[in-house]
PDB file of C-alpha atoms and ligand atoms in Angstrom:
ATOM      1  CA  MET O   1     158.187 101.055 296.497  1.00  0.00           C
ATOM      2  CA  SER O   2     154.517 100.755 295.702  1.00  0.00           C
ATOM      3  CA  GLU O   3     151.743  99.060 297.677  1.00  0.00           C
ATOM      4  CA  GLN O   4     148.217  98.426 296.504  1.00  0.00           C
ATOM      5  CA  GLY O   5     146.822  98.534 300.042  1.00  0.00           C
ATOM      6  CA  THR O   6     143.791  96.582 301.213  1.00  0.00           C
ATOM      7  CA  VAL O   7     140.965  98.801 299.914  1.00  0.00           C
ATOM      8  CA  ARG O   8     141.545  99.509 296.212  1.00  0.00           C
ATOM      9  CA  PRO O   9     140.857  96.692 293.726  1.00  0.00           C
ATOM     10  CA  ARG O  10     144.112  97.391 291.821  1.00  0.00           C
ATOM     11  CA  ASN O  11     147.238  99.496 292.021  1.00  0.00           C
ATOM     12  CA  GLU O  12     146.851 102.454 289.669  1.00  0.00           C
ATOM     13  CA  ASP O  13     150.097 104.066 290.803  1.00  0.00           C
ATOM     14  CA  ALA O  14     153.282 103.634 288.788  1.00  0.00           C
ATOM     15  CA  TRP O  15     156.866 104.727 289.348  1.00  0.00           C
ATOM     16  CA  VAL O  16     160.315 104.755 287.809  1.00  0.00           C
ATOM     17  CA  ALA O  17     163.790 105.302 289.285  1.00  0.00           C
ATOM     18  CA  ARG O  18     166.631 104.699 286.853  1.00  0.00           C
ATOM     19  CA  GLY O  19     169.538 106.536 285.306  1.00  0.00           C
ATOM     20  CA  ASP O  20     168.937 110.193 285.995  1.00  0.00           C
ATOM     21  CA  ILE O  21     165.131 110.103 286.277  1.00  0.00           C
ATOM     22  CA  LEU O  22     162.721 109.626 289.173  1.00  0.00           C
ATOM     23  CA  ALA O  23     158.964 109.771 288.655  1.00  0.00           C
ATOM     24  CA  VAL O  24     155.617 108.792 290.153  1.00  0.00           C
ATOM     25  CA  ALA O  25     152.181 108.729 288.506  1.00  0.00           C
ATOM     26  CA  ASP O  26     148.754 108.130 290.078  1.00  0.00           C
ATOM     27  CA  GLY O  27     146.250 107.075 287.448  1.00  0.00           C
ATOM     28  CA  MET O  28     142.465 107.362 287.460  1.00  0.00           C
ATOM     29  CA  GLY O  29     139.401 106.689 285.380  1.00  0.00           C
ATOM     30  CA  GLY O  30     137.315 103.840 284.067  1.00  0.00           C
ATOM     31  CA  TYR O  31     137.980 100.145 283.734  1.00  0.00           C
ATOM     32  CA  ALA O  32     141.771  99.635 284.089  1.00  0.00           C
ATOM     33  CA  GLY O  33     142.211 103.100 282.612  1.00  0.00           C
ATOM     34  CA  GLY O  34     144.086 104.591 285.545  1.00  0.00           C
ATOM     35  CA  ASP O  35     146.687 101.886 285.386  1.00  0.00           C
ATOM     36  CA  VAL O  36     147.104 102.422 281.635  1.00  0.00           C
ATOM     37  CA  ALA O  37     147.353 106.212 281.914  1.00  0.00           C
ATOM     38  CA  ALA O  38     150.003 106.069 284.651  1.00  0.00           C
ATOM     39  CA  ARG O  39     152.091 103.587 282.685  1.00  0.00           C
ATOM     40  CA  LEU O  40     151.759 105.506 279.412  1.00  0.00           C
ATOM     41  CA  ALA O  41     152.941 108.671 281.163  1.00  0.00           C
ATOM     42  CA  LEU O  42     156.066 106.989 282.533  1.00  0.00           C
ATOM     43  CA  ALA O  43     156.782 105.271 279.212  1.00  0.00           C
ATOM     44  CA  ALA O  44     156.619 108.634 277.451  1.00  0.00           C
ATOM     45  CA  LEU O  45     159.376 109.899 279.758  1.00  0.00           C
ATOM     46  CA  THR O  46     161.625 106.853 279.614  1.00  0.00           C
ATOM     47  CA  ASP O  47     161.261 104.933 276.353  1.00  0.00           C
ATOM     48  CA  GLY O  48     164.061 104.845 273.779  1.00  0.00           C
ATOM     49  CA  SER O  49     162.884 107.889 271.837  1.00  0.00           C
ATOM     50  CA  ALA O  50     162.386 110.079 274.921  1.00  0.00           C
ATOM     51  CA  PRO O  51     164.899 112.916 275.119  1.00  0.00           C
ATOM     52  CA  SER O  52     166.490 113.326 278.543  1.00  0.00           C
ATOM     53  CA  PRO O  53     165.682 116.878 279.556  1.00  0.00           C
ATOM     54  CA  ALA O  54     168.593 119.193 280.271  1.00  0.00           C
ATOM     55  CA  GLY O  55     166.435 122.267 280.761  1.00  0.00           C
ATOM     56  CA  GLU O  56     163.005 123.468 281.764  1.00  0.00           C
ATOM     57  CA  ALA O  57     161.647 123.707 278.200  1.00  0.00           C
ATOM     58  CA  GLU O  58     162.502 120.047 277.636  1.00  0.00           C
ATOM     59  CA  VAL O  59     160.754 119.028 280.846  1.00  0.00           C
ATOM     60  CA  ARG O  60     157.619 120.774 279.609  1.00  0.00           C
ATOM     61  CA  SER O  61     157.881 119.041 276.203  1.00  0.00           C
ATOM     62  CA  ALA O  62     158.269 115.648 277.874  1.00  0.00           C
ATOM     63  CA  PHE O  63     155.070 116.207 279.861  1.00  0.00           C
ATOM     64  CA  GLU O  64     153.190 117.428 276.783  1.00  0.00           C
ATOM     65  CA  ARG O  65     154.293 114.291 274.962  1.00  0.00           C
ATOM     66  CA  ALA O  66     152.947 112.130 277.818  1.00  0.00           C
ATOM     67  CA  HIS O  67     149.658 114.069 277.743  1.00  0.00           C
ATOM     68  CA  ARG O  68     149.333 113.548 273.964  1.00  0.00           C
ATOM     69  CA  ARG O  69     149.985 109.819 274.213  1.00  0.00           C
ATOM     70  CA  ILE O  70     147.292 109.346 276.863  1.00  0.00           C
ATOM     71  CA  ARG O  71     144.792 111.334 274.814  1.00  0.00           C
ATOM     72  CA  GLU O  72     145.584 109.275 271.699  1.00  0.00           C
ATOM     73  CA  ALA O  73     145.035 106.028 273.618  1.00  0.00           C
ATOM     74  CA  SER O  74     141.765 107.398 275.082  1.00  0.00           C
ATOM     75  CA  ALA O  75     140.515 108.382 271.640  1.00  0.00           C
ATOM     76  CA  SER O  76     141.034 104.879 270.218  1.00  0.00           C
ATOM     77  CA  HIS O  77     139.702 102.908 273.233  1.00  0.00           C
ATOM     78  CA  PRO O  78     136.217 103.941 274.450  1.00  0.00           C
ATOM     79  CA  GLU O  79     136.725 102.069 277.755  1.00  0.00           C
ATOM     80  CA  TRP O  80     139.653 104.394 278.501  1.00  0.00           C
ATOM     81  CA  SER O  81     137.924 107.621 277.500  1.00  0.00           C
ATOM     82  CA  GLU O  82     137.912 108.957 281.066  1.00  0.00           C
ATOM     83  CA  MET O  83     141.481 108.049 281.949  1.00  0.00           C
ATOM     84  CA  GLY O  84     144.089 110.459 283.236  1.00  0.00           C
ATOM     85  CA  THR O  85     147.005 110.591 285.618  1.00  0.00           C
ATOM     86  CA  THR O  86     149.105 112.750 287.858  1.00  0.00           C
ATOM     87  CA  LEU O  87     152.791 112.945 286.984  1.00  0.00           C
ATOM     88  CA  THR O  88     155.656 114.232 289.109  1.00  0.00           C
ATOM     89  CA  ALA O  89     159.142 113.728 287.634  1.00  0.00           C
ATOM     90  CA  VAL O  90     162.673 114.806 288.525  1.00  0.00           C
ATOM     91  CA  TRP O  91     165.725 114.644 286.249  1.00  0.00           C
ATOM     92  CA  ILE O  92     169.107 115.048 287.943  1.00  0.00           C
ATOM     93  CA  ARG O  93     171.537 116.785 285.606  1.00  0.00           C
ATOM     94  CA  ARG O  94     174.716 118.786 286.160  1.00  0.00           C
ATOM     95  CA  GLY O  95     174.100 119.166 289.888  1.00  0.00           C
ATOM     96  CA  ARG O  96     170.530 120.361 289.441  1.00  0.00           C
ATOM     97  CA  ALA O  97     167.114 118.781 289.832  1.00  0.00           C
ATOM     98  CA  PHE O  98     164.750 119.615 286.943  1.00  0.00           C
ATOM     99  CA  ILE O  99     161.189 119.048 288.101  1.00  0.00           C
ATOM    100  CA  GLY O 100     157.942 118.687 286.182  1.00  0.00           C
ATOM    101  CA  HIS O 101     154.602 118.351 287.925  1.00  0.00           C
ATOM    102  CA  VAL O 102     150.878 117.963 287.223  1.00  0.00           C
ATOM    103  CA  GLY O 103     148.297 116.767 289.775  1.00  0.00           C
ATOM    104  CA  ASP O 104     148.449 115.927 293.484  1.00  0.00           C
ATOM    105  CA  SER O 105     151.445 113.642 293.730  1.00  0.00           C
ATOM    106  CA  ARG O 106     154.357 115.464 295.382  1.00  0.00           C
ATOM    107  CA  ALA O 107     158.089 116.073 295.381  1.00  0.00           C
ATOM    108  CA  TYR O 108     159.834 116.979 298.634  1.00  0.00           C
ATOM    109  CA  LEU O 109     163.392 118.060 299.370  1.00  0.00           C
ATOM    110  CA  VAL O 110     164.835 116.915 302.696  1.00  0.00           C
ATOM    111  CA  ARG O 111     167.871 119.087 303.466  1.00  0.00           C
ATOM    112  CA  GLY O 112     169.425 119.106 306.928  1.00  0.00           C
ATOM    113  CA  GLU O 113     166.641 119.284 309.498  1.00  0.00           C
ATOM    114  CA  ARG O 114     164.050 120.628 307.070  1.00  0.00           C
ATOM    115  CA  ILE O 115     161.559 119.092 304.661  1.00  0.00           C
ATOM    116  CA  GLU O 116     160.233 121.330 301.917  1.00  0.00           C
ATOM    117  CA  GLN O 117     157.347 120.492 299.598  1.00  0.00           C
ATOM    118  CA  ILE O 118     158.698 121.493 296.180  1.00  0.00           C
ATOM    119  CA  THR O 119     155.476 120.974 294.220  1.00  0.00           C
ATOM    120  CA  GLN O 120     152.025 122.491 294.719  1.00  0.00           C
ATOM    121  CA  ASP O 121     149.038 120.120 294.630  1.00  0.00           C
ATOM    122  CA  HIS O 122     146.624 120.723 291.761  1.00  0.00           C
ATOM    123  CA  SER O 123     143.502 119.779 293.688  1.00  0.00           C
ATOM    124  CA  VAL O 124     140.320 121.530 294.735  1.00  0.00           C
ATOM    125  CA  THR O 125     141.185 121.243 298.421  1.00  0.00           C
ATOM    126  CA  ALA O 126     144.798 122.441 297.966  1.00  0.00           C
ATOM    127  CA  GLU O 127     143.454 125.588 296.313  1.00  0.00           C
ATOM    128  CA  LEU O 128     141.070 126.093 299.242  1.00  0.00           C
ATOM    129  CA  VAL O 129     144.034 125.746 301.636  1.00  0.00           C
ATOM    130  CA  ARG O 130     146.101 128.229 299.592  1.00  0.00           C
ATOM    131  CA  ASN O 131     143.333 130.833 299.671  1.00  0.00           C
ATOM    132  CA  GLY O 132     142.713 130.316 303.394  1.00  0.00           C
ATOM    133  CA  THR O 133     139.274 128.649 303.174  1.00  0.00           C
ATOM    134  CA  LEU O 134     140.432 125.310 304.643  1.00  0.00           C
ATOM    135  CA  THR O 135     143.199 124.297 307.033  1.00  0.00           C
ATOM    136  CA  GLU O 136     145.627 121.477 306.081  1.00  0.00           C
ATOM    137  CA  GLU O 137     143.891 119.286 308.643  1.00  0.00           C
ATOM    138  CA  GLU O 138     140.418 119.977 307.205  1.00  0.00           C
ATOM    139  CA  ALA O 139     141.703 119.298 303.698  1.00  0.00           C
ATOM    140  CA  ARG O 140     142.964 115.873 304.758  1.00  0.00           C
ATOM    141  CA  THR O 141     139.417 114.582 305.350  1.00  0.00           C
ATOM    142  CA  HIS O 142     137.476 116.848 302.947  1.00  0.00           C
ATOM    143  CA  PRO O 143     135.060 114.930 300.672  1.00  0.00           C
ATOM    144  CA  HIS O 144     136.580 116.606 297.575  1.00  0.00           C
ATOM    145  CA  ARG O 145     140.192 115.891 298.503  1.00  0.00           C
ATOM    146  CA  HIS O 146     140.685 113.581 295.504  1.00  0.00           C
ATOM    147  CA  VAL O 147     139.267 116.028 292.927  1.00  0.00           C
ATOM    148  CA  LEU O 148     142.086 117.303 290.727  1.00  0.00           C
ATOM    149  CA  THR O 149     142.195 120.667 288.995  1.00  0.00           C
ATOM    150  CA  ARG O 150     144.875 119.446 286.572  1.00  0.00           C
ATOM    151  CA  ALA O 151     145.800 116.007 285.196  1.00  0.00           C
ATOM    152  CA  LEU O 152     147.468 114.523 282.156  1.00  0.00           C
ATOM    153  CA  GLY O 153     145.027 113.054 279.636  1.00  0.00           C
ATOM    154  CA  GLY O 154     142.170 115.527 280.020  1.00  0.00           C
ATOM    155  CA  ASP O 155     140.664 117.753 277.343  1.00  0.00           C
ATOM    156  CA  GLY O 156     142.720 120.558 275.874  1.00  0.00           C
ATOM    157  CA  PRO O 157     146.341 121.418 276.531  1.00  0.00           C
ATOM    158  CA  VAL O 158     147.886 120.639 279.906  1.00  0.00           C
ATOM    159  CA  GLU O 159     149.491 123.305 282.063  1.00  0.00           C
ATOM    160  CA  VAL O 160     152.734 121.945 283.521  1.00  0.00           C
ATOM    161  CA  ASP O 161     154.571 123.322 286.561  1.00  0.00           C
ATOM    162  CA  VAL O 162     158.304 123.273 285.816  1.00  0.00           C
ATOM    163  CA  MET O 163     161.129 124.314 288.123  1.00  0.00           C
ATOM    164  CA  SER O 164     164.724 123.508 288.906  1.00  0.00           C
ATOM    165  CA  LEU O 165     166.909 123.724 291.974  1.00  0.00           C
ATOM    166  CA  ALA O 166     170.613 123.326 292.770  1.00  0.00           C
ATOM    167  CA  LEU O 167     171.318 120.127 294.702  1.00  0.00           C
ATOM    168  CA  ARG O 168     173.795 119.711 297.554  1.00  0.00           C
ATOM    169  CA  PRO O 169     175.499 116.565 298.830  1.00  0.00           C
ATOM    170  CA  GLY O 170     173.303 115.049 301.533  1.00  0.00           C
ATOM    171  CA  ASP O 171     170.040 116.232 299.974  1.00  0.00           C
ATOM    172  CA  ARG O 172     167.286 113.638 299.920  1.00  0.00           C
ATOM    173  CA  LEU O 173     164.471 113.745 297.350  1.00  0.00           C
ATOM    174  CA  VAL O 174     161.071 112.172 298.009  1.00  0.00           C
ATOM    175  CA  LEU O 175     158.476 111.642 295.291  1.00  0.00           C
ATOM    176  CA  CYS O 176     155.155 110.177 296.398  1.00  0.00           C
ATOM    177  CA  THR O 177     151.512 109.739 295.536  1.00  0.00           C
ATOM    178  CA  ASP O 178     148.639 111.037 297.673  1.00  0.00           C
ATOM    179  CA  GLY O 179     148.278 107.619 299.317  1.00  0.00           C
ATOM    180  CA  LEU O 180     151.321 108.614 301.381  1.00  0.00           C
ATOM    181  CA  THR O 181     150.500 112.270 302.015  1.00  0.00           C
ATOM    182  CA  GLY O 182     146.856 111.455 302.799  1.00  0.00           C
ATOM    183  CA  SER O 183     148.008 109.459 305.820  1.00  0.00           C
ATOM    184  CA  LEU O 184     151.356 111.020 306.879  1.00  0.00           C
ATOM    185  CA  GLU O 185     152.140 114.651 307.649  1.00  0.00           C
ATOM    186  CA  SER O 186     155.114 116.213 305.857  1.00  0.00           C
ATOM    187  CA  ASP O 187     157.089 116.521 309.107  1.00  0.00           C
ATOM    188  CA  GLU O 188     156.713 112.814 309.768  1.00  0.00           C
ATOM    189  CA  ILE O 189     157.887 112.039 306.213  1.00  0.00           C
ATOM    190  CA  GLY O 190     160.936 114.223 306.875  1.00  0.00           C
ATOM    191  CA  ARG O 191     161.732 112.489 310.165  1.00  0.00           C
ATOM    192  CA  VAL O 192     161.516 109.017 308.627  1.00  0.00           C
ATOM    193  CA  VAL O 193     163.686 109.949 305.627  1.00  0.00           C
ATOM    194  CA  ARG O 194     166.356 111.606 307.802  1.00  0.00           C
ATOM    195  CA  ALA O 195     166.462 108.593 310.143  1.00  0.00           C
ATOM    196  CA  SER O 196     166.906 106.053 307.310  1.00  0.00           C
ATOM    197  CA  ALA O 197     170.306 104.718 306.281  1.00  0.00           C
ATOM    198  CA  THR O 198     169.406 104.004 302.651  1.00  0.00           C
ATOM    199  CA  PRO O 199     166.759 105.127 300.139  1.00  0.00           C
ATOM    200  CA  ARG O 200     165.246 101.645 300.186  1.00  0.00           C
ATOM    201  CA  ALA O 201     164.961 101.668 303.988  1.00  0.00           C
ATOM    202  CA  ALA O 202     163.284 105.090 303.814  1.00  0.00           C
ATOM    203  CA  ALA O 203     160.781 103.928 301.183  1.00  0.00           C
ATOM    204  CA  GLU O 204     159.949 100.768 303.140  1.00  0.00           C
ATOM    205  CA  ALA O 205     159.485 102.681 306.393  1.00  0.00           C
ATOM    206  CA  LEU O 206     157.202 105.274 304.759  1.00  0.00           C
ATOM    207  CA  VAL O 207     155.011 102.715 303.022  1.00  0.00           C
ATOM    208  CA  GLN O 208     154.781 100.661 306.219  1.00  0.00           C
ATOM    209  CA  ARG O 209     153.676 103.723 308.204  1.00  0.00           C
ATOM    210  CA  ALA O 210     151.046 104.625 305.619  1.00  0.00           C
ATOM    211  CA  CYS O 211     149.669 101.077 305.862  1.00  0.00           C
ATOM    212  CA  GLU O 212     149.660 101.309 309.681  1.00  0.00           C
ATOM    213  CA  HIS O 213     147.638 104.530 309.352  1.00  0.00           C
ATOM    214  CA  ARG O 214     145.185 102.454 307.280  1.00  0.00           C
ATOM    215  CA  SER O 215     145.713 104.313 304.033  1.00  0.00           C
ATOM    216  CA  THR O 216     142.691 103.575 301.837  1.00  0.00           C
ATOM    217  CA  ASP O 217     144.650 104.341 298.665  1.00  0.00           C
ATOM    218  CA  ASN O 218     147.581 102.918 296.739  1.00  0.00           C
ATOM    219  CA  VAL O 219     150.837 104.187 298.255  1.00  0.00           C
ATOM    220  CA  THR O 220     153.943 104.860 296.160  1.00  0.00           C
ATOM    221  CA  VAL O 221     157.281 106.373 297.183  1.00  0.00           C
ATOM    222  CA  VAL O 222     160.498 107.000 295.250  1.00  0.00           C
ATOM    223  CA  ILE O 223     163.525 108.222 297.224  1.00  0.00           C
ATOM    224  CA  ALA O 224     166.959 109.475 296.128  1.00  0.00           C
ATOM    225  CA  PHE O 225     169.902 110.277 298.380  1.00  0.00           C
ATOM    226  CA  ILE O 226     172.225 112.748 296.657  1.00  0.00           C
ATOM    227  CA  GLU O 227     175.954 112.160 297.103  1.00  0.00           C
ATOM    228  CA  GLU O 228     178.935 114.288 296.185  1.00  0.00           C
ATOM    229  CA  ASN O 229     179.789 112.333 293.049  1.00  0.00           C
ATOM    230  CA  ASP O 230     176.224 112.633 291.721  1.00  0.00           C
ATOM    231  CA  LEU O 231     176.829 116.354 291.418  1.00  0.00           C
ATOM    232  CA  ASP O 232     180.249 116.383 289.701  1.00  0.00           C
ATOM    233  CA  GLN O 233     179.158 114.432 286.688  1.00  0.00           C
ATOM    234  CA  GLU O 234     178.120 116.173 283.513  1.00  0.00           C
ATOM    235  CA  ASP O 235     175.857 113.212 282.859  1.00  0.00           C
ATOM    236  CA  PRO O 236     175.171 110.137 284.965  1.00  0.00           C
ATOM    237  CA  PRO O 237     176.570 106.768 283.900  1.00  0.00           C
ATOM    238  CA  GLY O 238     174.559 104.980 281.269  1.00  0.00           C
ATOM    239  CA  VAL O 239     172.927 108.103 279.900  1.00  0.00           C
ATOM    240  CA  ASP O 240     173.892 109.103 276.409  1.00  0.00           C
ATOM    241  CA  PRO O 241     174.646 112.842 276.559  1.00  0.00           C
ATOM    242  CA  THR O 242     173.390 113.294 272.989  1.00  0.00           C
TER     243      THR O 242
HETATM  244 MN1   MN W   1     146.178 108.063 294.926  1.00  0.00          MN
END
């Protein structure tokens, strides 16, 4: 689910949830550029020529490919020269989640009574929280909270965080943009996801709560509920194992 909200002139978030891939992107920069960057990033992961990663090296390559495509589009369109995007993506393969991440969108794992933030935000304020200069609460309203330290589409190579984890039946994955995490605490996200009967109900409830908290940003959420038979399969249906 993705909501533009009432403040931003357009929705520069994008998302995908199909086959074995889940991803969110939060674009930025120049006239319509954010929208273009977010969509280019997702297309680079999902179009016909995109390999479906079965390992961490392939996740990194997929992100580098997305980065290259955004830079190529920037170079040939002056109005998009400042564009970039966050990208957080999860591929579910052979009972594992392979995760790639750049920027301040997030992936969470809800397992039992706990919610764990799997990704680290690449933002100025997140670094200040990690080194003890700011509290989480101070970071939430800090004037530099939207300033990223890493994004796809910028100058030079992009450094990609890549990780994988073994999934269990009953696990719930949450991918979201900062429009959600800017208005809801992680514990509240966990409570809503645990209390929801379906992924769609969870996504709707989270987006609704963010809007009630008067989120000033676009809000995007992708949810997956992992079931036993998702973990047995070598490859999910509809995905060519080659
Ligand atoms: Mn945002």
